[in-house]
mmCIF file of C-alpha atoms and ligand atoms in Angstrom:
data_model
loop_
_atom_site.group_PDB
_atom_site.id
_atom_site.type_symbol
_atom_site.label_atom_id
_atom_site.label_comp_id
_atom_site.label_asym_id
_atom_site.label_seq_id
_atom_site.Cartn_x
_atom_site.Cartn_y
_atom_site.Cartn_z
ATOM 1 C CA CYS A 45 91.673 64.689 82.309
ATOM 2 C CA MET A 46 87.927 65.038 82.947
ATOM 3 C CA LEU A 47 88.633 65.520 86.658
ATOM 4 C CA GLY A 48 90.760 68.506 85.719
ATOM 5 C CA LEU A 49 87.865 69.743 83.671
ATOM 6 C CA VAL A 50 85.572 69.644 86.694
ATOM 7 C CA SER A 51 87.941 71.475 89.019
ATOM 8 C CA VAL A 52 88.937 74.208 86.565
ATOM 9 C CA HIS A 53 85.432 74.875 85.329
ATOM 10 C CA LEU A 54 83.410 74.239 88.467
ATOM 11 C CA CYS A 55 83.241 77.735 89.942
ATOM 12 C CA LEU A 56 79.553 78.145 89.041
ATOM 13 C CA CYS A 57 76.857 75.462 88.802
ATOM 14 C CA PRO A 58 79.102 72.749 90.304
ATOM 15 C CA GLN A 59 76.360 70.152 90.561
ATOM 16 C CA LEU A 60 75.134 70.642 87.008
ATOM 17 C CA SER A 61 78.678 70.631 85.622
ATOM 18 C CA GLY A 62 79.482 67.435 87.515
ATOM 19 C CA GLN A 63 76.346 65.754 86.164
ATOM 20 C CA MET A 64 77.326 66.715 82.629
ATOM 21 C CA VAL A 65 80.801 65.218 83.001
ATOM 22 C CA GLU A 66 79.307 62.067 84.484
ATOM 23 C CA LEU A 67 76.796 61.663 81.660
ATOM 24 C CA PHE A 68 79.540 62.263 79.102
ATOM 25 C CA GLU A 69 81.801 59.627 80.622
ATOM 26 C CA GLU A 70 78.997 57.068 80.708
ATOM 27 C CA CYS A 71 77.807 57.659 77.157
ATOM 28 C CA GLN A 72 80.806 58.561 75.015
ATOM 29 C CA GLN A 73 81.838 56.137 72.303
ATOM 30 C CA GLN A 74 84.430 53.631 73.554
ATOM 31 C CA SER A 75 87.461 52.524 71.570
ATOM 32 C CA SER A 76 85.946 49.024 71.402
ATOM 33 C CA ASP A 77 82.854 50.545 69.700
ATOM 34 C CA LEU A 78 85.049 52.233 67.114
ATOM 35 C CA ASP A 79 87.084 49.041 66.571
ATOM 36 C CA ARG A 80 83.886 47.164 65.747
ATOM 37 C CA LYS A 81 82.831 49.809 63.212
ATOM 38 C CA GLU A 82 86.294 49.867 61.683
ATOM 39 C CA THR A 83 86.411 46.056 61.335
ATOM 40 C CA CYS A 84 83.074 46.142 59.544
ATOM 41 C CA ARG A 85 84.218 49.005 57.287
ATOM 42 C CA THR A 86 87.320 47.073 56.208
ATOM 43 C CA ARG A 87 85.281 43.954 55.366
ATOM 44 C CA LEU A 88 82.688 45.962 53.463
ATOM 45 C CA GLN A 89 85.336 47.815 51.487
ATOM 46 C CA GLN A 90 86.922 44.535 50.400
ATOM 47 C CA ASP A 91 83.575 43.134 49.299
ATOM 48 C CA ILE A 92 82.583 46.342 47.501
ATOM 49 C CA GLN A 93 85.906 46.386 45.614
ATOM 50 C CA GLN A 94 84.833 43.141 43.899
ATOM 51 C CA VAL A 95 82.293 45.323 42.054
ATOM 52 C CA TYR A 96 83.857 48.805 42.170
ATOM 53 C CA ALA A 97 87.584 48.111 42.102
ATOM 54 C CA VAL A 98 88.768 51.640 42.911
ATOM 55 C CA ALA A 99 86.120 52.526 45.499
ATOM 56 C CA ARG A 100 87.153 53.616 48.991
ATOM 57 C CA LEU A 101 84.922 53.467 52.022
ATOM 58 C CA TYR A 102 85.228 56.207 54.688
ATOM 59 C CA LEU A 103 83.802 56.207 58.196
ATOM 60 C CA THR A 104 82.336 59.684 58.880
ATOM 61 C CA GLY A 105 79.966 61.439 61.299
ATOM 62 C CA SER A 106 80.003 61.016 65.058
ATOM 63 C CA SER A 107 81.956 57.731 64.900
ATOM 64 C CA MET A 108 84.952 59.779 63.731
ATOM 65 C CA ASN A 109 84.393 63.335 64.936
ATOM 66 C CA GLY A 110 84.761 62.800 68.693
ATOM 67 C CA LEU A 111 81.069 63.527 69.323
ATOM 68 C CA GLY A 112 79.746 59.966 69.259
ATOM 69 C CA CYS A 113 77.858 58.021 71.920
ATOM 70 C CA ARG A 114 77.988 54.277 72.495
ATOM 71 C CA SER A 115 74.647 54.043 70.688
ATOM 72 C CA SER A 116 75.565 56.207 67.670
ATOM 73 C CA ASP A 117 75.174 54.705 64.228
ATOM 74 C CA ALA A 118 78.099 54.437 61.800
ATOM 75 C CA ASP A 119 77.954 56.814 58.838
ATOM 76 C CA LEU A 120 79.817 55.663 55.737
ATOM 77 C CA CYS A 121 80.730 57.445 52.514
ATOM 78 C CA LEU A 122 81.699 55.381 49.455
ATOM 79 C CA VAL A 123 84.013 57.405 47.230
ATOM 80 C CA ILE A 124 84.129 56.213 43.611
ATOM 81 C CA LYS A 125 86.549 58.355 41.658
ATOM 82 C CA GLY A 126 86.754 58.811 37.916
ATOM 83 C CA ASN A 127 85.226 60.868 35.162
ATOM 84 C CA LYS A 128 81.990 58.955 35.077
ATOM 85 C CA ARG A 129 79.252 60.454 37.228
ATOM 86 C CA HIS A 130 77.729 57.681 39.254
ATOM 87 C CA ASP A 131 74.011 57.823 39.903
ATOM 88 C CA PRO A 132 73.792 57.228 43.680
ATOM 89 C CA ILE A 133 70.483 55.358 43.461
ATOM 90 C CA HIS A 134 71.909 53.010 40.841
ATOM 91 C CA VAL A 135 75.074 52.311 42.860
ATOM 92 C CA LEU A 136 73.088 51.789 46.048
ATOM 93 C CA SER A 137 70.787 49.282 44.287
ATOM 94 C CA VAL A 138 73.834 47.351 43.100
ATOM 95 C CA LEU A 139 75.231 47.407 46.653
ATOM 96 C CA GLN A 140 71.888 46.368 48.108
ATOM 97 C CA ARG A 141 71.947 43.237 45.959
ATOM 98 C CA LEU A 142 75.567 42.550 46.946
ATOM 99 C CA PHE A 143 74.897 43.106 50.664
ATOM 100 C CA LYS A 144 72.012 40.630 50.629
ATOM 101 C CA SER A 145 74.592 37.955 49.794
ATOM 102 C CA LEU A 146 76.933 38.897 52.649
ATOM 103 C CA SER A 147 76.771 36.756 55.793
ATOM 104 C CA TYR A 148 77.492 39.626 58.202
ATOM 105 C CA VAL A 149 74.906 42.126 56.895
ATOM 106 C CA GLU A 150 71.142 42.210 57.431
ATOM 107 C CA ARG A 151 68.084 44.438 56.976
ATOM 108 C CA THR A 152 69.270 46.507 54.022
ATOM 109 C CA GLN A 153 66.975 49.370 53.129
ATOM 110 C CA LEU A 154 67.389 51.960 50.365
ATOM 111 C CA ILE A 155 66.314 55.463 51.443
ATOM 112 C CA ARG A 156 65.629 57.885 48.565
ATOM 113 C CA ALA A 157 66.356 61.179 50.360
ATOM 114 C CA LYS A 158 68.075 64.253 48.906
ATOM 115 C CA VAL A 159 71.284 62.412 49.733
ATOM 116 C CA PRO A 160 70.176 58.799 49.093
ATOM 117 C CA ILE A 161 71.474 56.222 51.573
ATOM 118 C CA LEU A 162 71.597 52.485 52.084
ATOM 119 C CA ARG A 163 70.764 51.650 55.698
ATOM 120 C CA PHE A 164 71.697 48.224 57.095
ATOM 121 C CA ARG A 165 72.807 46.444 60.224
ATOM 122 C CA GLU A 166 75.627 44.171 61.205
ATOM 123 C CA LYS A 167 73.981 40.763 61.558
ATOM 124 C CA GLY A 168 72.862 39.905 65.072
ATOM 125 C CA SER A 169 73.855 43.246 66.572
ATOM 126 C CA ASP A 170 72.305 46.652 67.040
ATOM 127 C CA LEU A 171 75.054 48.371 65.050
ATOM 128 C CA GLU A 172 73.401 50.405 62.279
ATOM 129 C CA PHE A 173 75.097 51.811 59.169
ATOM 130 C CA ASP A 174 74.078 54.630 56.812
ATOM 131 C CA LEU A 175 76.025 54.533 53.557
ATOM 132 C CA ASN A 176 76.026 57.322 50.934
ATOM 133 C CA ILE A 177 77.746 57.608 47.555
ATOM 134 C CA ASN A 178 80.295 60.355 46.865
ATOM 135 C CA ASN A 179 78.805 62.825 49.364
ATOM 136 C CA THR A 180 82.374 63.894 50.140
ATOM 137 C CA VAL A 181 81.366 67.066 51.981
ATOM 138 C CA GLY A 182 80.662 64.692 54.902
ATOM 139 C CA ILE A 183 84.346 63.672 54.962
ATOM 140 C CA ARG A 184 85.456 67.331 55.028
ATOM 141 C CA ASN A 185 83.000 68.399 57.719
ATOM 142 C CA THR A 186 83.820 65.342 59.854
ATOM 143 C CA PHE A 187 87.426 66.583 59.996
ATOM 144 C CA LEU A 188 86.217 70.127 60.811
ATOM 145 C CA LEU A 189 83.911 68.914 63.607
ATOM 146 C CA ARG A 190 86.653 66.710 65.057
ATOM 147 C CA SER A 191 88.943 69.738 65.162
ATOM 148 C CA TYR A 192 86.281 71.719 67.041
ATOM 149 C CA ALA A 193 85.555 68.763 69.338
ATOM 150 C CA TYR A 194 89.183 68.691 70.513
ATOM 151 C CA ALA A 195 89.794 72.465 70.459
ATOM 152 C CA ASP A 196 88.688 72.803 74.113
ATOM 153 C CA LEU A 197 88.003 70.165 76.810
ATOM 154 C CA ARG A 198 84.462 71.429 77.347
ATOM 155 C CA ILE A 199 83.227 70.869 73.784
ATOM 156 C CA ARG A 200 82.690 67.105 73.790
ATOM 157 C CA PRO A 201 80.717 66.869 77.067
ATOM 158 C CA MET A 202 78.707 69.972 76.160
ATOM 159 C CA ILE A 203 77.650 68.614 72.760
ATOM 160 C CA LEU A 204 76.973 65.093 73.957
ATOM 161 C CA VAL A 205 74.630 66.402 76.664
ATOM 162 C CA VAL A 206 72.815 68.663 74.170
ATOM 163 C CA LYS A 207 72.355 65.721 71.772
ATOM 164 C CA LYS A 208 70.960 63.555 74.588
ATOM 165 C CA TRP A 209 68.670 66.376 75.714
ATOM 166 C CA ALA A 210 67.337 66.917 72.188
ATOM 167 C CA ARG A 211 66.867 63.198 71.579
ATOM 168 C CA HIS A 212 65.027 62.788 74.878
ATOM 169 C CA ASN A 213 62.720 65.682 73.990
ATOM 170 C CA GLN A 214 62.063 64.384 70.470
ATOM 171 C CA ILE A 215 63.518 67.318 68.590
ATOM 172 C CA ASN A 216 66.500 65.360 67.160
ATOM 173 C CA ASP A 217 65.127 63.521 64.111
ATOM 174 C CA ALA A 218 65.465 65.116 60.674
ATOM 175 C CA SER A 219 63.324 62.362 59.129
ATOM 176 C CA LYS A 220 60.470 63.601 61.353
ATOM 177 C CA GLY A 221 60.980 67.285 60.523
ATOM 178 C CA THR A 222 63.099 68.255 63.529
ATOM 179 C CA LEU A 223 66.860 68.822 63.953
ATOM 180 C CA SER A 224 69.556 66.439 62.717
ATOM 181 C CA SER A 225 72.426 65.808 65.123
ATOM 182 C CA TYR A 226 74.660 67.626 62.676
ATOM 183 C CA THR A 227 72.475 70.754 62.847
ATOM 184 C CA LEU A 228 72.467 70.632 66.650
ATOM 185 C CA VAL A 229 76.257 70.404 66.737
ATOM 186 C CA LEU A 230 76.589 73.477 64.505
ATOM 187 C CA MET A 231 74.110 75.330 66.747
ATOM 188 C CA VAL A 232 76.241 74.591 69.822
ATOM 189 C CA LEU A 233 79.466 75.622 68.047
ATOM 190 C CA HIS A 234 77.815 78.872 66.915
ATOM 191 C CA TYR A 235 76.807 79.698 70.486
ATOM 192 C CA LEU A 236 80.351 79.042 71.729
ATOM 193 C CA GLN A 237 81.851 81.153 68.931
ATOM 194 C CA THR A 238 79.650 84.185 69.575
ATOM 195 C CA LEU A 239 79.966 84.619 73.348
ATOM 196 C CA ASN A 240 81.475 87.952 74.442
ATOM 197 C CA GLU A 241 84.543 85.946 75.354
ATOM 198 C CA PRO A 242 84.418 83.178 72.743
ATOM 199 C CA VAL A 243 85.127 79.590 73.740
ATOM 200 C CA LEU A 244 85.894 78.796 70.083
ATOM 201 C CA PRO A 245 87.230 80.711 67.067
ATOM 202 C CA SER A 246 86.413 80.064 63.400
ATOM 203 C CA LEU A 247 88.861 77.271 62.615
ATOM 204 C CA GLN A 248 88.235 77.784 58.899
ATOM 205 C CA ARG A 249 89.416 81.373 59.277
ATOM 206 C CA ASP A 250 92.418 80.453 61.477
ATOM 207 C CA TYR A 251 93.524 77.440 59.396
ATOM 208 C CA PRO A 252 92.380 78.112 55.801
ATOM 209 C CA GLU A 253 94.870 75.681 54.308
ATOM 210 C CA TRP A 254 93.679 72.799 56.552
ATOM 211 C CA PHE A 255 90.049 73.354 55.641
ATOM 212 C CA ASN A 256 90.394 74.276 51.985
ATOM 213 C CA PRO A 257 87.080 73.084 50.476
ATOM 214 C CA PHE A 258 88.834 72.101 47.232
ATOM 215 C CA MET A 259 91.520 69.950 48.850
ATOM 216 C CA ASP A 260 91.739 66.516 47.210
ATOM 217 C CA ILE A 261 89.571 64.195 49.255
ATOM 218 C CA ASP A 262 92.498 61.750 49.715
ATOM 219 C CA MET A 263 94.384 64.535 51.496
ATOM 220 C CA VAL A 264 91.701 65.282 54.104
ATOM 221 C CA PRO A 265 93.030 63.897 57.400
ATOM 222 C CA GLU A 266 91.269 60.813 58.754
ATOM 223 C CA GLY A 267 91.610 59.136 62.120
ATOM 224 C CA PRO A 268 92.611 61.065 65.232
ATOM 225 C CA LYS A 269 94.203 64.020 63.445
ATOM 226 C CA HIS A 270 92.983 67.546 64.243
ATOM 227 C CA VAL A 271 94.311 71.107 64.532
ATOM 228 C CA PRO A 272 95.961 72.306 67.796
ATOM 229 C CA PRO A 273 93.718 73.252 70.762
ATOM 230 C CA TYR A 274 92.480 76.824 71.105
ATOM 231 C CA ILE A 275 93.388 78.814 74.215
ATOM 232 C CA SER A 276 90.247 80.661 75.287
ATOM 233 C CA ARG A 277 90.046 83.285 78.036
ATOM 234 C CA ASN A 278 86.496 82.146 78.739
ATOM 235 C CA GLN A 279 86.518 80.141 82.000
ATOM 236 C CA SER A 280 82.794 79.362 82.199
ATOM 237 C CA SER A 281 81.825 76.023 83.666
ATOM 238 C CA LEU A 282 79.980 73.379 81.637
ATOM 239 C CA GLY A 283 76.802 74.100 83.608
ATOM 240 C CA GLU A 284 76.982 77.805 82.819
ATOM 241 C CA LEU A 285 77.532 77.042 79.149
ATOM 242 C CA LEU A 286 74.508 74.720 79.009
ATOM 243 C CA LEU A 287 72.325 77.347 80.693
ATOM 244 C CA GLY A 288 73.657 79.978 78.295
ATOM 245 C CA PHE A 289 73.067 77.781 75.248
ATOM 246 C CA LEU A 290 69.422 77.146 76.088
ATOM 247 C CA LYS A 291 68.854 80.804 76.924
ATOM 248 C CA TYR A 292 70.521 81.994 73.707
ATOM 249 C CA TYR A 293 68.122 80.017 71.514
ATOM 250 C CA ALA A 294 65.149 80.632 73.825
ATOM 251 C CA THR A 295 65.479 84.411 73.878
ATOM 252 C CA HIS A 296 68.360 86.011 71.965
ATOM 253 C CA PHE A 297 68.645 84.294 68.623
ATOM 254 C CA ARG A 298 66.454 85.814 65.892
ATOM 255 C CA TRP A 299 65.234 82.817 63.895
ATOM 256 C CA ASP A 300 63.495 85.026 61.317
ATOM 257 C CA LYS A 301 66.456 87.336 60.672
ATOM 258 C CA GLN A 302 69.650 85.367 61.234
ATOM 259 C CA VAL A 303 71.617 82.608 59.555
ATOM 260 C CA ILE A 304 74.036 80.555 61.666
ATOM 261 C CA SER A 305 77.493 80.530 60.092
ATOM 262 C CA VAL A 306 80.117 78.447 61.880
ATOM 263 C CA ARG A 307 82.417 79.216 58.947
ATOM 264 C CA GLU A 308 82.423 82.927 59.830
ATOM 265 C CA ALA A 309 81.831 82.477 63.589
ATOM 266 C CA ARG A 310 78.868 84.867 63.499
ATOM 267 C CA ALA A 311 75.212 85.173 62.615
ATOM 268 C CA LEU A 312 74.754 86.412 59.058
ATOM 269 C CA PRO A 313 71.764 88.544 58.116
ATOM 270 C CA LYS A 314 69.155 86.427 56.349
ATOM 271 C CA ASN A 315 68.845 87.576 52.742
ATOM 272 C CA ASN A 316 66.299 86.599 50.141
ATOM 273 C CA SER A 317 68.402 83.959 48.410
ATOM 274 C CA GLN A 318 66.914 80.588 47.674
ATOM 275 C CA GLU A 319 68.642 78.656 50.507
ATOM 276 C CA TRP A 320 67.170 80.872 53.218
ATOM 277 C CA ARG A 321 63.909 82.158 51.787
ATOM 278 C CA ASN A 322 60.827 80.814 53.645
ATOM 279 C CA LYS A 323 62.947 78.607 55.888
ATOM 280 C CA TYR A 324 62.213 78.469 59.610
ATOM 281 C CA ILE A 325 65.774 77.628 60.634
ATOM 282 C CA CYS A 326 68.898 78.613 58.686
ATOM 283 C CA VAL A 327 72.180 76.891 59.433
ATOM 284 C CA GLU A 328 74.908 77.135 56.810
ATOM 285 C CA GLU A 329 76.886 74.025 55.853
ATOM 286 C CA PRO A 330 80.505 75.188 56.481
ATOM 287 C CA PHE A 331 81.820 73.909 53.125
ATOM 288 C CA GLU A 332 78.862 74.698 50.850
ATOM 289 C CA ARG A 333 76.198 77.383 50.664
ATOM 290 C CA ASN A 334 73.234 75.302 51.744
ATOM 291 C CA ASN A 335 70.914 74.943 54.685
ATOM 292 C CA VAL A 336 71.546 71.878 56.843
ATOM 293 C CA ALA A 337 68.320 72.580 58.791
ATOM 294 C CA ARG A 338 66.038 72.355 55.752
ATOM 295 C CA ALA A 339 64.293 69.298 57.265
ATOM 296 C CA VAL A 340 62.446 71.690 59.584
ATOM 297 C CA HIS A 341 59.775 72.734 57.075
ATOM 298 C CA GLU A 342 56.602 72.582 59.166
ATOM 299 C CA LYS A 343 55.577 75.467 61.408
ATOM 300 C CA ILE A 344 54.303 73.064 64.057
ATOM 301 C CA LYS A 345 57.721 71.343 64.353
ATOM 302 C CA PHE A 346 59.540 74.689 64.419
ATOM 303 C CA ASP A 347 57.255 75.869 67.218
ATOM 304 C CA ALA A 348 57.860 72.655 69.147
ATOM 305 C CA ILE A 349 61.628 73.150 68.884
ATOM 306 C CA LYS A 350 61.448 76.754 70.121
ATOM 307 C CA ALA A 351 59.048 75.764 72.908
ATOM 308 C CA GLN A 352 61.496 73.090 74.059
ATOM 309 C CA PHE A 353 64.337 75.596 74.283
ATOM 310 C CA ALA A 354 62.122 78.010 76.232
ATOM 311 C CA GLU A 355 60.773 75.385 78.617
ATOM 312 C CA SER A 356 64.112 73.694 79.328
ATOM 313 C CA SER A 357 65.860 77.042 79.717
ATOM 314 C CA ARG A 358 63.290 78.151 82.287
ATOM 315 C CA ILE A 359 63.376 74.924 84.295
ATOM 316 C CA LEU A 360 67.164 74.571 84.302
ATOM 317 C CA GLN A 361 67.602 78.206 85.328
ATOM 318 C CA GLN A 362 65.394 77.473 88.347
ATOM 319 C CA ARG A 363 66.640 74.035 89.344
ATOM 320 C CA LYS A 364 70.283 73.871 88.136
ATOM 321 C CA ASP A 365 69.869 70.094 88.047
ATOM 322 C CA LEU A 366 70.350 68.140 84.825
ATOM 323 C CA ASN A 367 67.630 65.666 85.882
ATOM 324 C CA SER A 368 65.066 68.450 85.599
ATOM 325 C CA ILE A 369 65.433 68.501 81.800
ATOM 326 C CA LEU A 370 66.904 65.048 81.121
ATOM 327 C CA PRO A 371 66.384 62.045 83.453
ATOM 328 C CA VAL A 372 70.038 61.036 83.449
ATOM 329 C CA ARG A 373 69.636 57.657 85.157
ATOM 330 C CA ALA A 374 66.980 56.591 82.669
ATOM 331 C CA ILE A 375 69.184 57.138 79.635
ATOM 332 C CA ILE A 376 72.536 55.791 80.875
HETATM 333 P P1 ATP B 180 74.670 60.806 65.776
HETATM 334 O O1 ATP B 180 75.658 60.489 66.827
HETATM 335 O O2 ATP B 180 73.343 61.200 66.302
HETATM 336 O O3 ATP B 180 74.598 59.748 64.703
HETATM 337 P P2 ATP B 180 76.150 62.447 63.851
HETATM 338 O O4 ATP B 180 77.202 63.416 64.299
HETATM 339 O O5 ATP B 180 76.630 61.199 63.199
HETATM 340 O O6 ATP B 180 75.208 62.156 65.073
HETATM 341 P P3 ATP B 180 74.270 62.940 61.713
HETATM 342 O O7 ATP B 180 73.225 64.009 61.692
HETATM 343 O O8 ATP B 180 73.870 61.511 61.798
HETATM 344 O O9 ATP B 180 75.249 63.306 62.902
HETATM 345 O O10 ATP B 180 75.177 63.172 60.440
HETATM 346 C C1 ATP B 180 76.287 62.344 60.166
HETATM 347 C C2 ATP B 180 77.301 63.070 59.338
HETATM 348 O O11 ATP B 180 76.771 63.323 58.032
HETATM 349 C C3 ATP B 180 77.660 64.472 59.863
HETATM 350 O O12 ATP B 180 78.701 64.425 60.813
HETATM 351 C C4 ATP B 180 78.094 65.161 58.600
HETATM 352 O O13 ATP B 180 79.413 64.778 58.299
HETATM 353 C C5 ATP B 180 77.169 64.584 57.556
HETATM 354 N N1 ATP B 180 75.956 65.403 57.343
HETATM 355 C C6 ATP B 180 74.750 65.241 57.916
HETATM 356 N N2 ATP B 180 73.867 66.139 57.462
HETATM 357 C C7 ATP B 180 74.522 66.894 56.562
HETATM 358 C C8 ATP B 180 74.169 68.004 55.723
HETATM 359 N N3 ATP B 180 72.933 68.513 55.721
HETATM 360 N N4 ATP B 180 75.110 68.529 54.916
HETATM 361 C C9 ATP B 180 76.356 68.016 54.889
HETATM 362 N N5 ATP B 180 76.760 66.974 55.650
HETATM 363 C C10 ATP B 180 75.862 66.417 56.481
HETATM 364 MG MG1 MG B 181 75.545 59.408 62.802
#
């Protein structure tokens, strides 16, 4: 199917588009990678149920949304239902003690962020897990992102290349004050939604019942399920879209005046409300009114991000070769 993608969307920037498809095919998560994560999830859920009998463990993030690489970590959400409000730090400390007794887990580490997580690895492998407690918005937005990922054949290669580019240029690490992968994905979707001839619609607008933010969490589709593909009139090649993406954030997007809303498929005017006030980058979480880019709180990091868009946009415009902004061979 990727060969079809090249021939249909190759009219402009054929070399660049071909390189993007190639990189995507080399790096995308394989079904064996997912099987390994799923096996681990099942084992963990059984062990956790010895302590929290009704808890359910969900795989979320790029492992499940179609935007994962072979090297992506596995994000997990533990859902503990009931009237009692569970303090995430308390639950994670209990789990940390439990995990230290499990033969297949190592290097557990409790991270006290706004959404606290337990980070650990599968013993003897490089498979890393990030587990949160009851942060169910991650289950909802994983389903939304998966629906966007499969809405058009160009989305998955486009996003994977942008993630690799950002990682290579050190602007993809929220713990260091730059962009989380999740923020980057929403930035790409926003660009594709706001082209004169959009590549993507607002799926929340087109399918309100599928993406109802109050839907019972047990009813949110897991696994391969997603909404039907979108038929776009936009025939741009992958290379053109990458050039356009970099240019959009290098020159058109008004960081000081606009809020990215994938929910509404447009840029909203930045008002003075608490989520957006004094923030360098404003990207709305599609299911809640908060800023997923709040990690970017230092001017110096914000400037570095903008400079990277400007520099890469300029070079790629000139060279039309992916290697000029991302040494493809070095990262495969
Ligand atoms: P990677 O392949 O780099 O691991 P990823 O798609 O898993 O990328 P992360 O930034 O690691 O992206 O986030 C994992 C998941 O956690 C996201 O897909 C999303 O479901 C959820 N998430 C992350 N940040 C937020 C946030 N600020 N608000 C709500 N959900 C978030
Ligand atoms: Mg992840």
